[in-house]
Coordinates of C-alpha atoms in Angstrom, one line a residue:
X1 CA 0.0 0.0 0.0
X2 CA 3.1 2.4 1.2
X3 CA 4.8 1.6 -2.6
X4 CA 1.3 2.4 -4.4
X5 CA 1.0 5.8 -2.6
X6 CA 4.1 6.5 -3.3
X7 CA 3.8 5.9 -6.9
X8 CA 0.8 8.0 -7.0
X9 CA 3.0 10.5 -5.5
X10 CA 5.6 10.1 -8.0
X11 CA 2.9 10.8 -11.3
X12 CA 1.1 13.6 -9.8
X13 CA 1.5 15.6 -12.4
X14 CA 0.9 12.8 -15.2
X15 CA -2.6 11.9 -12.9
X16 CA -3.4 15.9 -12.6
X17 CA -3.1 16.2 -16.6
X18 CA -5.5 12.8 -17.0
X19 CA -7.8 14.5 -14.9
X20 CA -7.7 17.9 -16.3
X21 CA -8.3 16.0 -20.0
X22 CA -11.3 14.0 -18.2
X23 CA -13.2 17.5 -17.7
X24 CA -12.0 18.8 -21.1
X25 CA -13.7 16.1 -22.3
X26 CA -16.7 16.5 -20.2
X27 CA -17.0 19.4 -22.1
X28 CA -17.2 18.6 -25.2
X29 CA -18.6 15.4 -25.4
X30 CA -22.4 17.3 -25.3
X31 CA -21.1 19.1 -28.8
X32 CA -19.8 15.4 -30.0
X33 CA -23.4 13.9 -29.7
X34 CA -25.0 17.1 -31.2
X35 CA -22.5 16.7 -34.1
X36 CA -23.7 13.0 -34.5
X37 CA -27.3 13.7 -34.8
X38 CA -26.5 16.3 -37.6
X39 CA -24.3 14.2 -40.0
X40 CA -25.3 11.2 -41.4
X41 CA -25.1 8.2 -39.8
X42 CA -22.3 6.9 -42.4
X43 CA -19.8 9.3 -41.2
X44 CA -17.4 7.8 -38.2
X45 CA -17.0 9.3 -35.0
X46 CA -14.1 9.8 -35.0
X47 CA -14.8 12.8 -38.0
X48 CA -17.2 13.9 -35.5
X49 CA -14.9 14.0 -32.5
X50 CA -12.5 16.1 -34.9
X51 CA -14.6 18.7 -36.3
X52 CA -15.7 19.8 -32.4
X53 CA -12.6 20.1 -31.8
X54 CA -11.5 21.6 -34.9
X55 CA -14.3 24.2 -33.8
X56 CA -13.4 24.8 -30.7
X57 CA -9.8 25.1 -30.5
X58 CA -10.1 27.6 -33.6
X59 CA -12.7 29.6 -31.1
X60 CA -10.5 29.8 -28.3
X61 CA -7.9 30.5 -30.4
X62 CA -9.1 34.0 -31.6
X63 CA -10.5 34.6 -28.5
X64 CA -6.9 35.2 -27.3
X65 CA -5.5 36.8 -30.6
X66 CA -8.7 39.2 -29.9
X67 CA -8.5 39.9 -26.1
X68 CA -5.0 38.7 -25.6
X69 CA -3.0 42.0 -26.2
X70 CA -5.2 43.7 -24.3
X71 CA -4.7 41.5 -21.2
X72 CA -1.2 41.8 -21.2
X73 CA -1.1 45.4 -22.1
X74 CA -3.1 45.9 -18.9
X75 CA -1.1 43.4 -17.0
X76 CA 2.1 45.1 -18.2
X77 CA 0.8 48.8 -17.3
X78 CA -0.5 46.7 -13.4
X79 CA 3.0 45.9 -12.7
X80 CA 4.4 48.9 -13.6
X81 CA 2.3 50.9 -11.6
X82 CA 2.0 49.1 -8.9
X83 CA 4.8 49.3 -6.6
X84 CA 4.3 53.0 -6.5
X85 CA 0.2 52.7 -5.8
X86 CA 1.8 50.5 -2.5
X87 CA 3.0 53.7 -0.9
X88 CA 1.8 53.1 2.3
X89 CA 1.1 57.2 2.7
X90 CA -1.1 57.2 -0.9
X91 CA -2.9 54.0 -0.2
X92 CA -3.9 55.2 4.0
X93 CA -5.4 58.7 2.4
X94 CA -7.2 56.5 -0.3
X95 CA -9.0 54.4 2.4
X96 CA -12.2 56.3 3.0
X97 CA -13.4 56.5 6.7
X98 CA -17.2 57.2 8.5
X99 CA -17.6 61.2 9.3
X100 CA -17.6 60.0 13.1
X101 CA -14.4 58.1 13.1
X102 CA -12.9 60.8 10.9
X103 CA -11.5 62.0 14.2
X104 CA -9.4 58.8 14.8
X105 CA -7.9 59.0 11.3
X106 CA -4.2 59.6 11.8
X107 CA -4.0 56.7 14.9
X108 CA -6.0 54.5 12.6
X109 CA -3.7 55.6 9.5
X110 CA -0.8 55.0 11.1
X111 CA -1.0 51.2 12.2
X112 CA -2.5 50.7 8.4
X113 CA 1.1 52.3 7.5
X114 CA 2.7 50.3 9.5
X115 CA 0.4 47.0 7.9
X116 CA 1.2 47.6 4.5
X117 CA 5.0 48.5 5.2
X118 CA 5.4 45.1 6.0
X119 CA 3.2 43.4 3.5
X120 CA 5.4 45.9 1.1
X121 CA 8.4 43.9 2.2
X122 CA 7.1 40.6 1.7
X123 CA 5.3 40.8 -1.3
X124 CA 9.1 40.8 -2.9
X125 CA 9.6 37.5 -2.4
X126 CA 6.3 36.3 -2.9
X127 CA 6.5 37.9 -6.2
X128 CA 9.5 36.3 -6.8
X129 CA 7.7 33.0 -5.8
X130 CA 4.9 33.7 -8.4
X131 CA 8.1 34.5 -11.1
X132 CA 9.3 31.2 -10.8
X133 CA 5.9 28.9 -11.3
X134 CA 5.0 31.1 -14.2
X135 CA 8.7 30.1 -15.0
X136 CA 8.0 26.7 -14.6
X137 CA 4.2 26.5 -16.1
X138 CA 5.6 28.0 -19.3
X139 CA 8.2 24.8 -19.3
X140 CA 5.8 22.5 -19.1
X141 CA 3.5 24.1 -21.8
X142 CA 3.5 20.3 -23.5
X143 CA 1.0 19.6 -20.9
X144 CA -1.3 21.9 -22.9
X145 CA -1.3 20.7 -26.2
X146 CA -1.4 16.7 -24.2
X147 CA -4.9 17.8 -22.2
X148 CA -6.9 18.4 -26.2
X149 CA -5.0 14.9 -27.9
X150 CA -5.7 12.8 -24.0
X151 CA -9.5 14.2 -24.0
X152 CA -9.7 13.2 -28.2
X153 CA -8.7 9.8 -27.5
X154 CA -11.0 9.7 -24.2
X155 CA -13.9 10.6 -26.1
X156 CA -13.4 8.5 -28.8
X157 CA -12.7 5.4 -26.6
X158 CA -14.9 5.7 -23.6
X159 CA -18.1 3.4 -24.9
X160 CA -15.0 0.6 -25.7
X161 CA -13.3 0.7 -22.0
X162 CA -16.6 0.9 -20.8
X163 CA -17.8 -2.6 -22.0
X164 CA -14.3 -4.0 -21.4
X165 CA -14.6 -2.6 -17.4
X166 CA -18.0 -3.7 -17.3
X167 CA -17.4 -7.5 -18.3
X168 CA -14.4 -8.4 -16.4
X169 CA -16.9 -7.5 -13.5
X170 CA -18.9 -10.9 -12.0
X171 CA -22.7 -10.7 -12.9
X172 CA -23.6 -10.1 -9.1
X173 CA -21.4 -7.0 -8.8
X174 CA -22.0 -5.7 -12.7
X175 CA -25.5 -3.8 -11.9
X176 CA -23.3 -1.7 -8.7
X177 CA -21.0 -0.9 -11.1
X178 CA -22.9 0.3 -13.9
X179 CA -25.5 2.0 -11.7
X180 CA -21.8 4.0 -10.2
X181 CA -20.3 4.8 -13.8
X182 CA -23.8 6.0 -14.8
X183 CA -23.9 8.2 -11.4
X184 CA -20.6 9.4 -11.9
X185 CA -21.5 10.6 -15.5
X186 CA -24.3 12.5 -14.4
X187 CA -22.1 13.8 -12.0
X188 CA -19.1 14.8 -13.6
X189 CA -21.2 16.2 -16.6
X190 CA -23.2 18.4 -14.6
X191 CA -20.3 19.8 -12.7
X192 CA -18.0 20.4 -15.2
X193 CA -20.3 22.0 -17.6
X194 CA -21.2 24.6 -14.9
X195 CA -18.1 25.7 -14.0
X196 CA -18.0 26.2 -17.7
X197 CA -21.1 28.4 -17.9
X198 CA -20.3 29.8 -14.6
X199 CA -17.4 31.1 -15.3
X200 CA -18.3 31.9 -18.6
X201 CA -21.2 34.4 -17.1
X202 CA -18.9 35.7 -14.5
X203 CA -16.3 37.1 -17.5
X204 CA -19.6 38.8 -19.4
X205 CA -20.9 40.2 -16.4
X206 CA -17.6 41.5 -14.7
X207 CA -16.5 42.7 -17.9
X208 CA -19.8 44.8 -18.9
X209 CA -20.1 46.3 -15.4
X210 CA -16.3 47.2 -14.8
X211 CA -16.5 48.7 -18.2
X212 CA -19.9 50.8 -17.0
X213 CA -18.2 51.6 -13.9
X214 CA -14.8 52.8 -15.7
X215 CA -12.9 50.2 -12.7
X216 CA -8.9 50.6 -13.8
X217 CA -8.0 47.2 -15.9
X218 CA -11.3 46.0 -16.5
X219 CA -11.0 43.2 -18.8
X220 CA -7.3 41.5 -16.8
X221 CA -9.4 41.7 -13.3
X222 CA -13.2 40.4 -15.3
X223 CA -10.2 37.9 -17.1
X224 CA -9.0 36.8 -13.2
X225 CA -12.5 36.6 -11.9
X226 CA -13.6 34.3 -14.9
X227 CA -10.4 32.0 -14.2
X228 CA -10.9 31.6 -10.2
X229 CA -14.7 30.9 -10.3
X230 CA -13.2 27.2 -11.2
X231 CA -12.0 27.3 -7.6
X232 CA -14.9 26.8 -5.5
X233 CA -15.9 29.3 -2.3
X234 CA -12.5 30.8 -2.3
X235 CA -11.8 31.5 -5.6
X236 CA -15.3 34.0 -6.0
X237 CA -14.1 35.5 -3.1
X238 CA -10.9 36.0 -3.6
X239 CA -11.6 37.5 -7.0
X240 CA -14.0 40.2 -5.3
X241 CA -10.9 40.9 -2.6
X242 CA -8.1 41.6 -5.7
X243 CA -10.5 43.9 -7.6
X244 CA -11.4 45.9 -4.5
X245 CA -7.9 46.0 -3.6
X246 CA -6.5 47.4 -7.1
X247 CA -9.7 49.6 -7.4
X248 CA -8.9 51.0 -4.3
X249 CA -4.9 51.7 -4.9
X250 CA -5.1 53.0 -8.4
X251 CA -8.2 55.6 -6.5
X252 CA -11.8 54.3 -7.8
X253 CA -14.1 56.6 -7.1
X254 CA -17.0 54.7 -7.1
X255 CA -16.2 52.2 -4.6
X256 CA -19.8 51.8 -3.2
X257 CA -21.3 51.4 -6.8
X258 CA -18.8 48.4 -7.4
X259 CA -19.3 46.7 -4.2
X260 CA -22.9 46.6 -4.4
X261 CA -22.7 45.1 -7.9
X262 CA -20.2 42.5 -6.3
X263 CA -22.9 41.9 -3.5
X264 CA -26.0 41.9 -5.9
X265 CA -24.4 39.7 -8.8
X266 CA -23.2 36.7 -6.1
X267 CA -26.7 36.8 -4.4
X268 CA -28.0 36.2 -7.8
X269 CA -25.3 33.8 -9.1
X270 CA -25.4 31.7 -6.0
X271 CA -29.0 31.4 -5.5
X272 CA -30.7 31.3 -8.7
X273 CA -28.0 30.4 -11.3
X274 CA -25.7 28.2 -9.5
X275 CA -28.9 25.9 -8.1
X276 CA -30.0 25.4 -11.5
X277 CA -26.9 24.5 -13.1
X278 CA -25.8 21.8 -11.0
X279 CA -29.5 20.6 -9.9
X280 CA -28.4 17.1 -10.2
X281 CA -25.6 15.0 -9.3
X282 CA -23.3 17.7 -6.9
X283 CA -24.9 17.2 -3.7
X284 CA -22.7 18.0 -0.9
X285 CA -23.6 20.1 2.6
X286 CA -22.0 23.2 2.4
X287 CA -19.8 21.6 6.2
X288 CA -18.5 19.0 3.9
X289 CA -17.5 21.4 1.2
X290 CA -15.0 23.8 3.4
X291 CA -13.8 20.9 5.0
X292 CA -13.1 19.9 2.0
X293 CA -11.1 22.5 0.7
X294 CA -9.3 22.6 3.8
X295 CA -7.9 19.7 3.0
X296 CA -7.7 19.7 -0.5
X297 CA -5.5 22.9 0.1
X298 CA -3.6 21.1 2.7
X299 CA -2.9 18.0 0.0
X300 CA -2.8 19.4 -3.0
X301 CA -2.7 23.1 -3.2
X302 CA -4.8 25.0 -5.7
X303 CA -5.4 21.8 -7.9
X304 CA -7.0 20.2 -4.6
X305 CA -9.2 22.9 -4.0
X306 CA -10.7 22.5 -7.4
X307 CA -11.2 18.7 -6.8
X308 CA -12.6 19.2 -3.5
X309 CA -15.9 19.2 -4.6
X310 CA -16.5 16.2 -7.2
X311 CA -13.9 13.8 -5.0
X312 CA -16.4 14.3 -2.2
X313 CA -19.7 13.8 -4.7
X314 CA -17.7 10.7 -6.3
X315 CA -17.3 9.5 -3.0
X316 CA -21.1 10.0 -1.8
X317 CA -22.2 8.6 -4.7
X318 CA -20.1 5.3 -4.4
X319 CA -21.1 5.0 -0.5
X320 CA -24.8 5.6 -1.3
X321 CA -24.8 3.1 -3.9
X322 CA -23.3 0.2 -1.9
X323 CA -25.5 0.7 1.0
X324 CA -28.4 0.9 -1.8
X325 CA -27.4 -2.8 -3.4
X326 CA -26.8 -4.3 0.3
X327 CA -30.6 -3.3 2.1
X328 CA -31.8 -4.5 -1.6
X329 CA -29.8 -8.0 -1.2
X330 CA -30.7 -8.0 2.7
X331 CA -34.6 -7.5 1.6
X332 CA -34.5 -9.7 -1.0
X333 CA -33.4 -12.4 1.6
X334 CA -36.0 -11.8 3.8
X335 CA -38.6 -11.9 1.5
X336 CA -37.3 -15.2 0.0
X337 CA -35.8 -17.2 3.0
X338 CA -34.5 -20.4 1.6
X339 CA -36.2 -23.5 2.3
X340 CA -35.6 -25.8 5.6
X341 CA -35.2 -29.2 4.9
X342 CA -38.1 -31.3 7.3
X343 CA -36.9 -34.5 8.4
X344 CA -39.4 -37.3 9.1
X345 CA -39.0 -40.1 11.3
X346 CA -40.8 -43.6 11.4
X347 CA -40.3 -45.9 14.4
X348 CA -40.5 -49.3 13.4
X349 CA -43.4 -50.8 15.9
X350 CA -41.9 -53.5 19.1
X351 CA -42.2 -56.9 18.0
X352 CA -42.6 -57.3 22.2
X353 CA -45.1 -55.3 22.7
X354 CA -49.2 -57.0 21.9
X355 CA -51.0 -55.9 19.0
X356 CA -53.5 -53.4 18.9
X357 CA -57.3 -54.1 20.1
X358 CA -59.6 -54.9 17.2
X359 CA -63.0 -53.3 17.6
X360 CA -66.1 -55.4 17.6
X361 CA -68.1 -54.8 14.2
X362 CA -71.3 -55.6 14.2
X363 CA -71.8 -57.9 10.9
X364 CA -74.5 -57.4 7.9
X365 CA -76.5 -59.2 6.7
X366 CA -76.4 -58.8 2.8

């Protein structure tokens, strides 16, 4: 058990791509079955596995030719301007204050100087941290082009390792295991998807109202936002904390107006949109799910955040459907107990013993 964990541990990053291609495929399988319906039945699948993703590579594709400068022109002028917005005298006269703590303004002022002097000298090396894994992400940029050709041949193989999985299984344990795979399906589909379209909604809306409300680098912060909505509870939240923060330092004046579109859009994202995108399949008590990300943090950083969630479904799921299949078996014994064999015994009569009275019959005449 010690050597399999420790393999695990040595492919992390070969199981994280697999995974990442799992959900890629999740994706676009939908578009895949559309496709089918269209064409004619002669045409092979695997022409329609190629032309989604023909199509949507070639989408994303001039999505960044068309939105990528942009981003980095407004990353570019962020960094620049930056390290002088984190004056500690600028940002404390930036920080608006109630009329009746006005009074308290230079006390309060000064330990918020004192606050971000030292977060001023540790954002160096944390800055040089973040350096280093862009550094290292843009080495291992052959994980990118591996996620689209892993989720191709996923796709296009999934009904075959399906049947093979399925029949090495023995007949008592095969309807378990289908009913799971089926579960998981439903599961993984729905969650995947809205992310998707989460996230998706999150870059429209951001971007519309930081453009309406003139925020400083609208489209880079609506671009962030979009990016950790994939990252469940802290990832929202964290995006609504770095766009306050830069609003603030590069002197927003409408502060109020942004926050109250940040408090209005979740309230309508996380009860009316996000209920109805995942309706089925991700059930998990809300406990469970910062527990969760505790420990997903603790295990495996951001990456274990994000599979927080669907681990913990996956696992439900599994658990509720072997508890399911043993009250059925333990039901189905009850209702059918097998049969008691019921011995007889004859006693052969004493040849001691005299023989029985015969009763007088009174005779007939005929």
């Amino acid at each position: 058990m010690m050597l399999l964990f420790y393999a695990v541990y040595l492919s992390a990053t070969t199981i994280i791509v697999v995974i990442f291609a799992v959900f890629f495929s999740y994706v676009l399988f939908p578009l895949v079955e559309l496709t089918q319906r269209w064409l004619p039945k002669r045409v092979p699948r695997t022409v329609s596995i190629s032309l989604v993703f023909l199509v949507v590579l070639g989408l994303a594709g001039t999505a960044v030719a068309l939105f990528g400068s942009q981003i980095e022109s407004e990353a570019v002028a962020l960094s620049q301007k930056l390290p002088t917005q984190l004056n500690a005298e600028d940002v404390s006269n930036k920080i608006p204050l109630p009329g009746f703590i006005e009074p308290m303004r230079e006390r309060i002022m000064s330990f918020v100087r004192t606050q971000i002097a030292a977060g001023t000298d540790q954002a160096v090396p944390l800055a040089k941290q973040f350096g280093e894994g862009l550094m290292h992400a843009a080495g291992n940029l052959i994980y990118v082009v591996l996620i689209p050709v892993l989720s191709f041949l996923l796709i296009k193989q999934a009904p075959e390792m399906r049947r093979e999985f399925l029949s090495g299984m023995a007949s008592t344990n095969k309807t378990l295991w289908r009913g799971i795979i089926d579960d998981l399906d439903v599961l993984l589909s729905k969650y995947v998807r809205a992310l998707l379209l989460l996230s998706l909604a999150t870059l429209v809306a951001y971007s519309i109202a930081f453009s309406l409300l003139d925020v400083p680098y609208a489209l880079l912060l609506a671009g962030i936002s979009a990016l950790l909505e994939f990252i469940p509870f802290a990832g929202p939240l964290g995006a609504i904390v770095i766009t306050l923060a830069i609003a603030l330092l590069s002197g927003h004046e409408h502060m109020l107006w942004l926050a109250g579109f940040f408090l209005a859009y979740r309230l309508f994202q996380d009860y009316v949109i996000n209920p109805m995108l995942m309706s089925e399949g991700v059930e998990v008590s809300p406990l469970l799910v910062i527990i969760g990300l505790l420990a997903g943090d603790q295990l495996g950083g951001v990456v274990g955040i994000f599979l927080s969630v669907p681990v913990m479904a996956a696992a439900k799921i599994v658990a509720v459907r072997i508890m399911a299949a043993r009250a059925k078996a333990k039901a189905a014994a009850l209702a059918n107990p097998p049969a008691v064999p019921v011995t007889v015994t004859v006693t052969a009569p004493d040849a001691t013993s005299p023989p029985a009275p015969v009763a007088d019959t009174p005779a007939r005449l005929p």
